[in-house]
PDB file of C-alpha atoms in Angstrom:
ATOM      1  CA  UNK X  12     -56.352 -34.123  -2.818  1.00 59.00           C
ATOM      2  CA  UNK X  13     -52.784 -32.863  -3.125  1.00 74.00           C
ATOM      3  CA  UNK X  14     -51.572 -29.572  -4.581  1.00 92.00           C
ATOM      4  CA  UNK X  15     -49.096 -30.342  -7.355  1.00 94.00           C
ATOM      5  CA  UNK X  16     -46.484 -28.215  -9.058  1.00 96.00           C
ATOM      6  CA  UNK X  17     -48.717 -28.058 -12.120  1.00 97.00           C
ATOM      7  CA  UNK X  18     -50.676 -25.409 -10.202  1.00 97.00           C
ATOM      8  CA  UNK X  19     -47.629 -23.317  -9.305  1.00 98.00           C
ATOM      9  CA  UNK X  20     -47.391 -19.748 -10.582  1.00 98.00           C
ATOM     10  CA  UNK X  21     -44.609 -17.254  -9.947  1.00 98.00           C
ATOM     11  CA  UNK X  22     -45.845 -13.714  -9.415  1.00 98.00           C
ATOM     12  CA  UNK X  23     -43.441 -11.356 -11.124  1.00 98.00           C
ATOM     13  CA  UNK X  24     -43.156  -9.220  -7.977  1.00 98.00           C
ATOM     14  CA  UNK X  25     -41.135 -12.035  -6.388  1.00 98.00           C
ATOM     15  CA  UNK X  26     -38.329 -11.320  -8.860  1.00 98.00           C
ATOM     16  CA  UNK X  27     -39.012  -7.599  -9.007  1.00 97.00           C
ATOM     17  CA  UNK X  28     -35.823  -6.544 -10.742  1.00 98.00           C
ATOM     18  CA  UNK X  29     -36.226  -8.819 -13.776  1.00 98.00           C
ATOM     19  CA  UNK X  30     -37.708  -7.606 -17.027  1.00 98.00           C
ATOM     20  CA  UNK X  31     -40.713  -9.460 -18.377  1.00 98.00           C
ATOM     21  CA  UNK X  32     -38.559 -11.405 -20.833  1.00 98.00           C
ATOM     22  CA  UNK X  33     -36.128 -12.349 -18.065  1.00 98.00           C
ATOM     23  CA  UNK X  34     -38.945 -13.465 -15.760  1.00 98.00           C
ATOM     24  CA  UNK X  35     -40.467 -15.586 -18.517  1.00 98.00           C
ATOM     25  CA  UNK X  36     -37.097 -17.215 -19.216  1.00 98.00           C
ATOM     26  CA  UNK X  37     -36.647 -17.869 -15.481  1.00 98.00           C
ATOM     27  CA  UNK X  38     -39.983 -19.704 -15.347  1.00 98.00           C
ATOM     28  CA  UNK X  39     -39.008 -21.828 -18.328  1.00 98.00           C
ATOM     29  CA  UNK X  40     -35.671 -22.780 -16.748  1.00 98.00           C
ATOM     30  CA  UNK X  41     -37.366 -23.866 -13.522  1.00 98.00           C
ATOM     31  CA  UNK X  42     -40.376 -25.633 -15.056  1.00 98.00           C
ATOM     32  CA  UNK X  43     -42.844 -23.128 -13.645  1.00 98.00           C
ATOM     33  CA  UNK X  44     -46.035 -23.352 -15.717  1.00 98.00           C
ATOM     34  CA  UNK X  45     -47.613 -19.958 -15.022  1.00 98.00           C
ATOM     35  CA  UNK X  46     -46.753 -16.372 -14.211  1.00 98.00           C
ATOM     36  CA  UNK X  47     -48.524 -13.418 -12.616  1.00 98.00           C
ATOM     37  CA  UNK X  48     -47.578 -10.285 -14.530  1.00 98.00           C
ATOM     38  CA  UNK X  49     -47.372  -6.641 -13.481  1.00 98.00           C
ATOM     39  CA  UNK X  50     -48.555  -3.826 -15.694  1.00 98.00           C
ATOM     40  CA  UNK X  51     -45.392  -1.742 -15.419  1.00 97.00           C
ATOM     41  CA  UNK X  52     -43.293  -4.594 -16.792  1.00 98.00           C
ATOM     42  CA  UNK X  53     -45.875  -5.292 -19.504  1.00 98.00           C
ATOM     43  CA  UNK X  54     -45.762  -1.613 -20.519  1.00 98.00           C
ATOM     44  CA  UNK X  55     -41.969  -1.680 -20.528  1.00 98.00           C
ATOM     45  CA  UNK X  56     -41.950  -4.662 -22.880  1.00 98.00           C
ATOM     46  CA  UNK X  57     -44.960  -3.563 -24.922  1.00 98.00           C
ATOM     47  CA  UNK X  58     -48.293  -5.372 -24.769  1.00 98.00           C
ATOM     48  CA  UNK X  59     -47.970  -7.356 -28.001  1.00 98.00           C
ATOM     49  CA  UNK X  60     -44.390  -8.524 -27.265  1.00 98.00           C
ATOM     50  CA  UNK X  61     -45.486  -9.452 -23.745  1.00 98.00           C
ATOM     51  CA  UNK X  62     -48.334 -11.560 -25.083  1.00 98.00           C
ATOM     52  CA  UNK X  63     -45.986 -13.195 -27.573  1.00 98.00           C
ATOM     53  CA  UNK X  64     -43.319 -13.889 -24.941  1.00 98.00           C
ATOM     54  CA  UNK X  65     -45.710 -15.680 -22.603  1.00 98.00           C
ATOM     55  CA  UNK X  66     -47.346 -17.674 -25.370  1.00 98.00           C
ATOM     56  CA  UNK X  67     -44.139 -18.733 -27.067  1.00 98.00           C
ATOM     57  CA  UNK X  68     -42.822 -19.952 -23.700  1.00 98.00           C
ATOM     58  CA  UNK X  69     -46.019 -21.900 -23.058  1.00 98.00           C
ATOM     59  CA  UNK X  70     -46.706 -19.912 -19.890  1.00 98.00           C
ATOM     60  CA  UNK X  71     -50.215 -19.325 -18.603  1.00 98.00           C
ATOM     61  CA  UNK X  72     -50.858 -15.818 -17.246  1.00 98.00           C
ATOM     62  CA  UNK X  73     -52.539 -16.406 -13.903  1.00 98.00           C
ATOM     63  CA  UNK X  74     -53.101 -12.732 -13.109  1.00 98.00           C
ATOM     64  CA  UNK X  75     -52.357  -9.198 -14.147  1.00 98.00           C
ATOM     65  CA  UNK X  76     -51.521  -6.767 -11.354  1.00 97.00           C
ATOM     66  CA  UNK X  77     -53.007  -4.352 -11.037  1.00 96.00           C
ATOM     67  CA  UNK X  78     -56.060  -2.215 -11.559  1.00 98.00           C
ATOM     68  CA  UNK X  79     -57.785  -0.138  -8.932  1.00 97.00           C
ATOM     69  CA  UNK X  80     -56.642   2.828  -6.854  1.00 97.00           C
ATOM     70  CA  UNK X  81     -60.096   4.179  -7.552  1.00 97.00           C
ATOM     71  CA  UNK X  82     -59.839   6.790  -4.795  1.00 97.00           C
ATOM     72  CA  UNK X  83     -56.691   8.560  -5.907  1.00 94.00           C
ATOM     73  CA  UNK X  84     -58.816  11.535  -7.031  1.00 92.00           C
ATOM     74  CA  UNK X  85     -61.697  13.033  -5.078  1.00 90.00           C
ATOM     75  CA  UNK X  86     -65.260  13.508  -6.362  1.00 90.00           C
ATOM     76  CA  UNK X  87     -64.546  17.135  -7.302  1.00 89.00           C
ATOM     77  CA  UNK X  88     -61.480  16.244  -9.400  1.00 93.00           C
ATOM     78  CA  UNK X  89     -63.101  15.467 -12.743  1.00 94.00           C
ATOM     79  CA  UNK X  90     -59.822  15.168 -14.617  1.00 95.00           C
ATOM     80  CA  UNK X  91     -58.324  12.853 -11.976  1.00 94.00           C
ATOM     81  CA  UNK X  92     -61.404  10.634 -11.987  1.00 95.00           C
ATOM     82  CA  UNK X  93     -61.373  10.469 -15.782  1.00 95.00           C
ATOM     83  CA  UNK X  94     -57.692   9.485 -15.765  1.00 96.00           C
ATOM     84  CA  UNK X  95     -58.319   6.730 -13.192  1.00 96.00           C
ATOM     85  CA  UNK X  96     -61.269   5.443 -15.202  1.00 96.00           C
ATOM     86  CA  UNK X  97     -59.238   5.393 -18.428  1.00 97.00           C
ATOM     87  CA  UNK X  98     -56.325   3.622 -16.752  1.00 97.00           C
ATOM     88  CA  UNK X  99     -58.566   0.910 -15.349  1.00 98.00           C
ATOM     89  CA  UNK X 100     -60.308   0.345 -18.651  1.00 98.00           C
ATOM     90  CA  UNK X 101     -56.871   0.008 -20.247  1.00 98.00           C
ATOM     91  CA  UNK X 102     -55.953  -2.548 -17.579  1.00 98.00           C
ATOM     92  CA  UNK X 103     -59.030  -4.614 -18.474  1.00 98.00           C
ATOM     93  CA  UNK X 104     -58.023  -4.579 -22.135  1.00 98.00           C
ATOM     94  CA  UNK X 105     -54.461  -5.622 -21.259  1.00 98.00           C
ATOM     95  CA  UNK X 106     -55.731  -8.514 -19.126  1.00 98.00           C
ATOM     96  CA  UNK X 107     -57.904  -9.656 -22.014  1.00 98.00           C
ATOM     97  CA  UNK X 108     -55.017  -9.561 -24.496  1.00 98.00           C
ATOM     98  CA  UNK X 109     -52.784 -11.513 -22.116  1.00 98.00           C
ATOM     99  CA  UNK X 110     -55.491 -14.091 -21.436  1.00 98.00           C
ATOM    100  CA  UNK X 111     -55.048 -13.477 -17.703  1.00 98.00           C
ATOM    101  CA  UNK X 112     -57.266 -15.393 -15.309  1.00 98.00           C
ATOM    102  CA  UNK X 113     -57.967 -12.183 -13.425  1.00 98.00           C
ATOM    103  CA  UNK X 114     -57.169  -8.506 -13.206  1.00 98.00           C
ATOM    104  CA  UNK X 115     -56.270  -7.978  -9.542  1.00 98.00           C
ATOM    105  CA  UNK X 116     -57.741  -4.813  -8.043  1.00 98.00           C
ATOM    106  CA  UNK X 117     -55.999  -2.951  -5.230  1.00 98.00           C
ATOM    107  CA  UNK X 118     -58.879  -0.613  -4.563  1.00 98.00           C
ATOM    108  CA  UNK X 119     -57.218   2.462  -3.079  1.00 98.00           C
ATOM    109  CA  UNK X 120     -57.065   4.152   0.311  1.00 98.00           C
ATOM    110  CA  UNK X 121     -58.653   7.301   1.623  1.00 98.00           C
ATOM    111  CA  UNK X 122     -59.439  10.077  -0.829  1.00 97.00           C
ATOM    112  CA  UNK X 123     -56.644  12.695  -0.681  1.00 95.00           C
ATOM    113  CA  UNK X 124     -57.437  15.229   2.016  1.00 95.00           C
ATOM    114  CA  UNK X 125     -60.332  13.180   3.425  1.00 97.00           C
ATOM    115  CA  UNK X 126     -60.866  10.968   6.473  1.00 97.00           C
ATOM    116  CA  UNK X 127     -64.209   9.657   5.195  1.00 98.00           C
ATOM    117  CA  UNK X 128     -63.989   5.866   4.908  1.00 98.00           C
ATOM    118  CA  UNK X 129     -67.596   5.635   3.758  1.00 98.00           C
ATOM    119  CA  UNK X 130     -66.919   7.974   0.858  1.00 97.00           C
ATOM    120  CA  UNK X 131     -63.874   5.988  -0.209  1.00 98.00           C
ATOM    121  CA  UNK X 132     -65.740   2.682  -0.069  1.00 98.00           C
ATOM    122  CA  UNK X 133     -68.663   4.098  -2.070  1.00 98.00           C
ATOM    123  CA  UNK X 134     -66.237   5.364  -4.698  1.00 97.00           C
ATOM    124  CA  UNK X 135     -64.651   1.909  -4.936  1.00 98.00           C
ATOM    125  CA  UNK X 136     -68.029   0.226  -5.402  1.00 98.00           C
ATOM    126  CA  UNK X 137     -69.112   2.757  -8.024  1.00 97.00           C
ATOM    127  CA  UNK X 138     -65.850   2.448  -9.948  1.00 97.00           C
ATOM    128  CA  UNK X 139     -66.012  -1.347 -10.030  1.00 98.00           C
ATOM    129  CA  UNK X 140     -69.593  -1.126 -11.243  1.00 98.00           C
ATOM    130  CA  UNK X 141     -68.423   1.161 -14.026  1.00 97.00           C
ATOM    131  CA  UNK X 142     -65.794  -1.406 -15.087  1.00 98.00           C
ATOM    132  CA  UNK X 143     -68.107  -4.419 -15.107  1.00 98.00           C
ATOM    133  CA  UNK X 144     -69.606  -3.946 -18.606  1.00 98.00           C
ATOM    134  CA  UNK X 145     -66.138  -3.671 -20.165  1.00 98.00           C
ATOM    135  CA  UNK X 146     -64.910  -6.683 -18.201  1.00 98.00           C
ATOM    136  CA  UNK X 147     -67.903  -8.741 -19.338  1.00 98.00           C
ATOM    137  CA  UNK X 148     -67.486  -7.629 -22.937  1.00 98.00           C
ATOM    138  CA  UNK X 149     -63.849  -8.747 -22.963  1.00 98.00           C
ATOM    139  CA  UNK X 150     -64.257 -11.839 -20.781  1.00 98.00           C
ATOM    140  CA  UNK X 151     -62.095 -10.563 -17.902  1.00 98.00           C
ATOM    141  CA  UNK X 152     -62.804 -11.356 -14.244  1.00 98.00           C
ATOM    142  CA  UNK X 153     -62.004  -8.561 -11.831  1.00 98.00           C
ATOM    143  CA  UNK X 154     -60.439  -9.740  -8.573  1.00 98.00           C
ATOM    144  CA  UNK X 155     -61.049  -7.561  -5.519  1.00 98.00           C
ATOM    145  CA  UNK X 156     -58.069  -8.003  -3.226  1.00 98.00           C
ATOM    146  CA  UNK X 157     -58.551  -7.281   0.460  1.00 98.00           C
ATOM    147  CA  UNK X 158     -55.398  -5.858   2.010  1.00 98.00           C
ATOM    148  CA  UNK X 159     -54.297  -6.068   5.625  1.00 98.00           C
ATOM    149  CA  UNK X 160     -55.920  -3.283   7.697  1.00 98.00           C
ATOM    150  CA  UNK X 161     -52.579  -1.538   8.194  1.00 97.00           C
ATOM    151  CA  UNK X 162     -52.813  -0.511   4.524  1.00 98.00           C
ATOM    152  CA  UNK X 163     -56.331   0.913   4.824  1.00 98.00           C
ATOM    153  CA  UNK X 164     -55.312   4.575   4.707  1.00 98.00           C
ATOM    154  CA  UNK X 165     -53.096   4.495   1.646  1.00 97.00           C
ATOM    155  CA  UNK X 166     -53.671   1.310  -0.351  1.00 97.00           C
ATOM    156  CA  UNK X 167     -57.064  -0.271   0.184  1.00 98.00           C
ATOM    157  CA  UNK X 168     -60.134   0.625   2.202  1.00 98.00           C
ATOM    158  CA  UNK X 169     -61.244  -2.950   1.523  1.00 98.00           C
ATOM    159  CA  UNK X 170     -59.480  -4.348   4.574  1.00 98.00           C
ATOM    160  CA  UNK X 171     -60.938  -7.822   5.134  1.00 98.00           C
ATOM    161  CA  UNK X 172     -61.973 -10.715   2.954  1.00 98.00           C
ATOM    162  CA  UNK X 173     -65.536 -10.318   4.217  1.00 98.00           C
ATOM    163  CA  UNK X 174     -65.669  -6.762   2.851  1.00 98.00           C
ATOM    164  CA  UNK X 175     -64.303  -7.965  -0.481  1.00 98.00           C
ATOM    165  CA  UNK X 176     -66.895 -10.752  -0.679  1.00 98.00           C
ATOM    166  CA  UNK X 177     -69.723  -8.363   0.214  1.00 98.00           C
ATOM    167  CA  UNK X 178     -68.601  -6.048  -2.572  1.00 98.00           C
ATOM    168  CA  UNK X 179     -68.145  -8.802  -5.147  1.00 98.00           C
ATOM    169  CA  UNK X 180     -71.574 -10.283  -4.464  1.00 98.00           C
ATOM    170  CA  UNK X 181     -73.151  -7.081  -5.729  1.00 98.00           C
ATOM    171  CA  UNK X 182     -71.960  -7.860  -9.255  1.00 98.00           C
ATOM    172  CA  UNK X 183     -72.246 -10.789 -11.693  1.00 98.00           C
ATOM    173  CA  UNK X 184     -70.017 -13.734 -10.807  1.00 97.00           C
ATOM    174  CA  UNK X 185     -68.583 -13.894 -14.316  1.00 96.00           C
ATOM    175  CA  UNK X 186     -67.218 -10.372 -13.927  1.00 98.00           C
ATOM    176  CA  UNK X 187     -66.218  -9.858 -10.285  1.00 98.00           C
ATOM    177  CA  UNK X 188     -64.594 -12.146  -7.730  1.00 98.00           C
ATOM    178  CA  UNK X 189     -62.055 -11.960  -4.934  1.00 99.00           C
ATOM    179  CA  UNK X 190     -58.340 -12.566  -4.495  1.00 98.00           C
ATOM    180  CA  UNK X 191     -57.298 -14.511  -1.393  1.00 98.00           C
ATOM    181  CA  UNK X 192     -53.762 -13.473  -0.398  1.00 98.00           C
ATOM    182  CA  UNK X 193     -52.456 -15.201   2.713  1.00 98.00           C
ATOM    183  CA  UNK X 194     -50.286 -12.241   3.719  1.00 98.00           C
ATOM    184  CA  UNK X 195     -53.324  -9.992   3.973  1.00 98.00           C
ATOM    185  CA  UNK X 196     -55.966 -12.327   5.434  1.00 98.00           C
ATOM    186  CA  UNK X 197     -54.275 -15.024   7.564  1.00 98.00           C
ATOM    187  CA  UNK X 198     -55.066 -13.235  10.866  1.00 98.00           C
ATOM    188  CA  UNK X 199     -58.850 -13.058  10.388  1.00 98.00           C
ATOM    189  CA  UNK X 200     -60.949 -15.067  12.891  1.00 98.00           C
ATOM    190  CA  UNK X 201     -63.725 -15.232  10.281  1.00 98.00           C
ATOM    191  CA  UNK X 202     -61.443 -16.321   7.456  1.00 98.00           C
ATOM    192  CA  UNK X 203     -62.769 -19.869   7.016  1.00 98.00           C
ATOM    193  CA  UNK X 204     -66.369 -18.667   6.943  1.00 98.00           C
ATOM    194  CA  UNK X 205     -65.596 -15.862   4.493  1.00 98.00           C
ATOM    195  CA  UNK X 206     -63.698 -18.194   2.153  1.00 98.00           C
ATOM    196  CA  UNK X 207     -66.701 -20.526   2.190  1.00 98.00           C
ATOM    197  CA  UNK X 208     -68.985 -17.575   1.425  1.00 98.00           C
ATOM    198  CA  UNK X 209     -66.735 -16.747  -1.528  1.00 98.00           C
ATOM    199  CA  UNK X 210     -67.435 -20.105  -3.211  1.00 98.00           C
ATOM    200  CA  UNK X 211     -67.435 -19.595  -6.962  1.00 97.00           C
ATOM    201  CA  UNK X 212     -65.956 -16.126  -6.563  1.00 98.00           C
ATOM    202  CA  UNK X 213     -62.289 -16.860  -5.810  1.00 98.00           C
ATOM    203  CA  UNK X 214     -60.356 -15.810  -8.904  1.00 98.00           C
ATOM    204  CA  UNK X 215     -56.827 -15.960  -7.483  1.00 98.00           C
ATOM    205  CA  UNK X 216     -55.028 -17.550  -4.534  1.00 98.00           C
ATOM    206  CA  UNK X 217     -51.738 -15.895  -3.629  1.00 98.00           C
ATOM    207  CA  UNK X 218     -49.353 -17.201  -0.988  1.00 98.00           C
ATOM    208  CA  UNK X 219     -46.342 -16.016   0.967  1.00 98.00           C
ATOM    209  CA  UNK X 220     -45.451 -16.014   4.650  1.00 98.00           C
ATOM    210  CA  UNK X 221     -45.708 -13.321   7.331  1.00 98.00           C
ATOM    211  CA  UNK X 222     -42.201 -12.900   8.705  1.00 97.00           C
ATOM    212  CA  UNK X 223     -41.082 -11.355  11.989  1.00 97.00           C
ATOM    213  CA  UNK X 224     -39.850  -8.875  12.868  1.00 96.00           C
ATOM    214  CA  UNK X 225     -41.688  -6.764  10.309  1.00 95.00           C
ATOM    215  CA  UNK X 226     -39.380  -4.385   8.447  1.00 96.00           C
ATOM    216  CA  UNK X 227     -39.780  -0.618   8.657  1.00 96.00           C
ATOM    217  CA  UNK X 228     -41.703  -0.818   5.387  1.00 95.00           C
ATOM    218  CA  UNK X 229     -44.308  -3.397   6.378  1.00 94.00           C
ATOM    219  CA  UNK X 230     -45.207  -3.942   2.720  1.00 94.00           C
ATOM    220  CA  UNK X 231     -41.913  -5.832   2.470  1.00 97.00           C
ATOM    221  CA  UNK X 232     -42.692  -8.177   5.370  1.00 96.00           C
ATOM    222  CA  UNK X 233     -43.465 -11.124   3.115  1.00 98.00           C
ATOM    223  CA  UNK X 234     -41.266 -14.190   3.128  1.00 98.00           C
ATOM    224  CA  UNK X 235     -40.775 -17.591   1.585  1.00 98.00           C
ATOM    225  CA  UNK X 236     -43.303 -20.236   2.568  1.00 98.00           C
ATOM    226  CA  UNK X 237     -42.225 -21.724   5.876  1.00 97.00           C
ATOM    227  CA  UNK X 238     -40.165 -18.745   7.020  1.00 98.00           C
ATOM    228  CA  UNK X 239     -42.949 -17.139   9.032  1.00 98.00           C
ATOM    229  CA  UNK X 240     -46.075 -17.753  11.096  1.00 98.00           C
ATOM    230  CA  UNK X 241     -48.828 -18.607   8.613  1.00 98.00           C
ATOM    231  CA  UNK X 242     -50.509 -22.010   8.803  1.00 97.00           C
ATOM    232  CA  UNK X 243     -51.125 -22.691   5.111  1.00 97.00           C
ATOM    233  CA  UNK X 244     -52.974 -25.981   5.539  1.00 95.00           C
ATOM    234  CA  UNK X 245     -56.352 -24.742   6.810  1.00 96.00           C
ATOM    235  CA  UNK X 246     -56.375 -21.739   4.467  1.00 97.00           C
ATOM    236  CA  UNK X 247     -55.505 -23.816   1.404  1.00 97.00           C
ATOM    237  CA  UNK X 248     -58.036 -26.490   2.337  1.00 96.00           C
ATOM    238  CA  UNK X 249     -60.758 -23.867   2.686  1.00 97.00           C
ATOM    239  CA  UNK X 250     -59.876 -22.267  -0.666  1.00 98.00           C
ATOM    240  CA  UNK X 251     -59.997 -25.621  -2.451  1.00 97.00           C
ATOM    241  CA  UNK X 252     -63.249 -26.582  -0.686  1.00 97.00           C
ATOM    242  CA  UNK X 253     -64.743 -23.338  -2.002  1.00 98.00           C
ATOM    243  CA  UNK X 254     -64.178 -24.662  -5.516  1.00 97.00           C
ATOM    244  CA  UNK X 255     -60.995 -22.879  -6.499  1.00 98.00           C
ATOM    245  CA  UNK X 256     -59.031 -25.007  -8.964  1.00 96.00           C
ATOM    246  CA  UNK X 257     -56.749 -22.406 -10.529  1.00 97.00           C
ATOM    247  CA  UNK X 258     -53.087 -21.570 -10.194  1.00 98.00           C
ATOM    248  CA  UNK X 259     -51.534 -20.678  -6.841  1.00 98.00           C
ATOM    249  CA  UNK X 260     -49.240 -17.692  -7.086  1.00 98.00           C
ATOM    250  CA  UNK X 261     -46.242 -17.114  -4.878  1.00 98.00           C
ATOM    251  CA  UNK X 262     -45.980 -13.345  -4.449  1.00 98.00           C
ATOM    252  CA  UNK X 263     -43.181 -12.074  -2.209  1.00 98.00           C
ATOM    253  CA  UNK X 264     -42.254  -8.472  -1.485  1.00 98.00           C
ATOM    254  CA  UNK X 265     -38.986  -8.653   0.424  1.00 98.00           C
ATOM    255  CA  UNK X 266     -35.771  -6.694  -0.037  1.00 98.00           C
ATOM    256  CA  UNK X 267     -33.534  -9.687   0.725  1.00 97.00           C
ATOM    257  CA  UNK X 268     -35.440 -11.923  -1.706  1.00 98.00           C
ATOM    258  CA  UNK X 269     -35.176  -9.240  -4.381  1.00 98.00           C
ATOM    259  CA  UNK X 270     -31.423  -8.962  -3.779  1.00 98.00           C
ATOM    260  CA  UNK X 271     -30.845 -12.711  -4.104  1.00 98.00           C
ATOM    261  CA  UNK X 272     -29.899 -14.279  -7.445  1.00 98.00           C
ATOM    262  CA  UNK X 273     -33.178 -14.873  -9.318  1.00 98.00           C
ATOM    263  CA  UNK X 274     -32.366 -18.511 -10.088  1.00 98.00           C
ATOM    264  CA  UNK X 275     -31.818 -19.165  -6.384  1.00 98.00           C
ATOM    265  CA  UNK X 276     -35.141 -17.470  -5.602  1.00 98.00           C
ATOM    266  CA  UNK X 277     -36.991 -19.495  -8.225  1.00 98.00           C
ATOM    267  CA  UNK X 278     -35.485 -22.738  -6.955  1.00 98.00           C
ATOM    268  CA  UNK X 279     -36.355 -21.889  -3.347  1.00 98.00           C
ATOM    269  CA  UNK X 280     -39.906 -20.872  -4.199  1.00 98.00           C
ATOM    270  CA  UNK X 281     -40.436 -24.074  -6.180  1.00 97.00           C
ATOM    271  CA  UNK X 282     -38.981 -26.259  -3.435  1.00 97.00           C
ATOM    272  CA  UNK X 283     -41.055 -24.610  -0.704  1.00 97.00           C
ATOM    273  CA  UNK X 284     -44.228 -24.836  -2.787  1.00 97.00           C
ATOM    274  CA  UNK X 285     -43.690 -28.562  -3.260  1.00 96.00           C
ATOM    275  CA  UNK X 286     -42.714 -29.195   0.358  1.00 95.00           C
ATOM    276  CA  UNK X 287     -45.337 -27.078   2.102  1.00 95.00           C
ATOM    277  CA  UNK X 288     -48.333 -27.004  -0.230  1.00 95.00           C
ATOM    278  CA  UNK X 289     -47.586 -30.230  -2.075  1.00 89.00           C
ATOM    279  CA  UNK X 290     -47.158 -32.071   1.192  1.00 72.00           C
ATOM    280  CA  UNK X 291     -50.674 -31.281   2.330  1.00 63.00           C
ATOM    281  CA  UNK X 292     -53.587 -33.624   2.019  1.00 54.00           C
ATOM    282  CA  UNK X 293     -56.632 -31.437   1.426  1.00 53.00           C
ATOM    283  CA  UNK X 294     -59.947 -33.067   2.164  1.00 51.00           C
TER     284      UNK X 294
END
């Protein structure tokens, strides 16, 4: 089996400085069939205009980023917890309106003022459980995204795919799955086994490369496919073998990519997708 360009999606973060309308137009110009949207750009455009823009362009919305950050308020901060809960419920509604394949969840780091990882992880599990009924009611699948361990303190205490799978398996499969992002999981010696264990639960597959040297802001250490050290073949084969047949998003956080002309970026991303993923024979 080959991965064709019909499965290509451009995550909006790759062209960070474009408005939603500009990103949609870029996809149309470069024959990109799907887009991963970000909530700040959806809010900027307005939800109804955003829905209309994607639909009129014939673009599928492969994901909405992001919900989560469930730990940004501690257990004693009732107002902060209520605000986080309301924001995440709004994110579920937005994903439903957009027809997104998943609402990606970046779960949040340590609770402010705390070093208690167990507390943070319990809060994440409880918050996802609270969202599940709304997600099921609206037909939205929540995608728990494991982040690289270097982001554990401030972005996600879910720091391996195995942790994400363990968490997802506690909830109905129609409501909660996992996001496999090569940047965050490529290093894991148990990756193949955890992807297999996630069969039926993978709701998004995101790709970019791990480039060296890492910049001072390691979040921006993502590069175009082929520019770094990740071996995409085994990871992609494992994801497909686990039953994932959805879009494959290219999501790049990189200051140089953001500074490049967007049409050049779109052309490069499309070419690399075809050359590196399309050139693989997945059995």
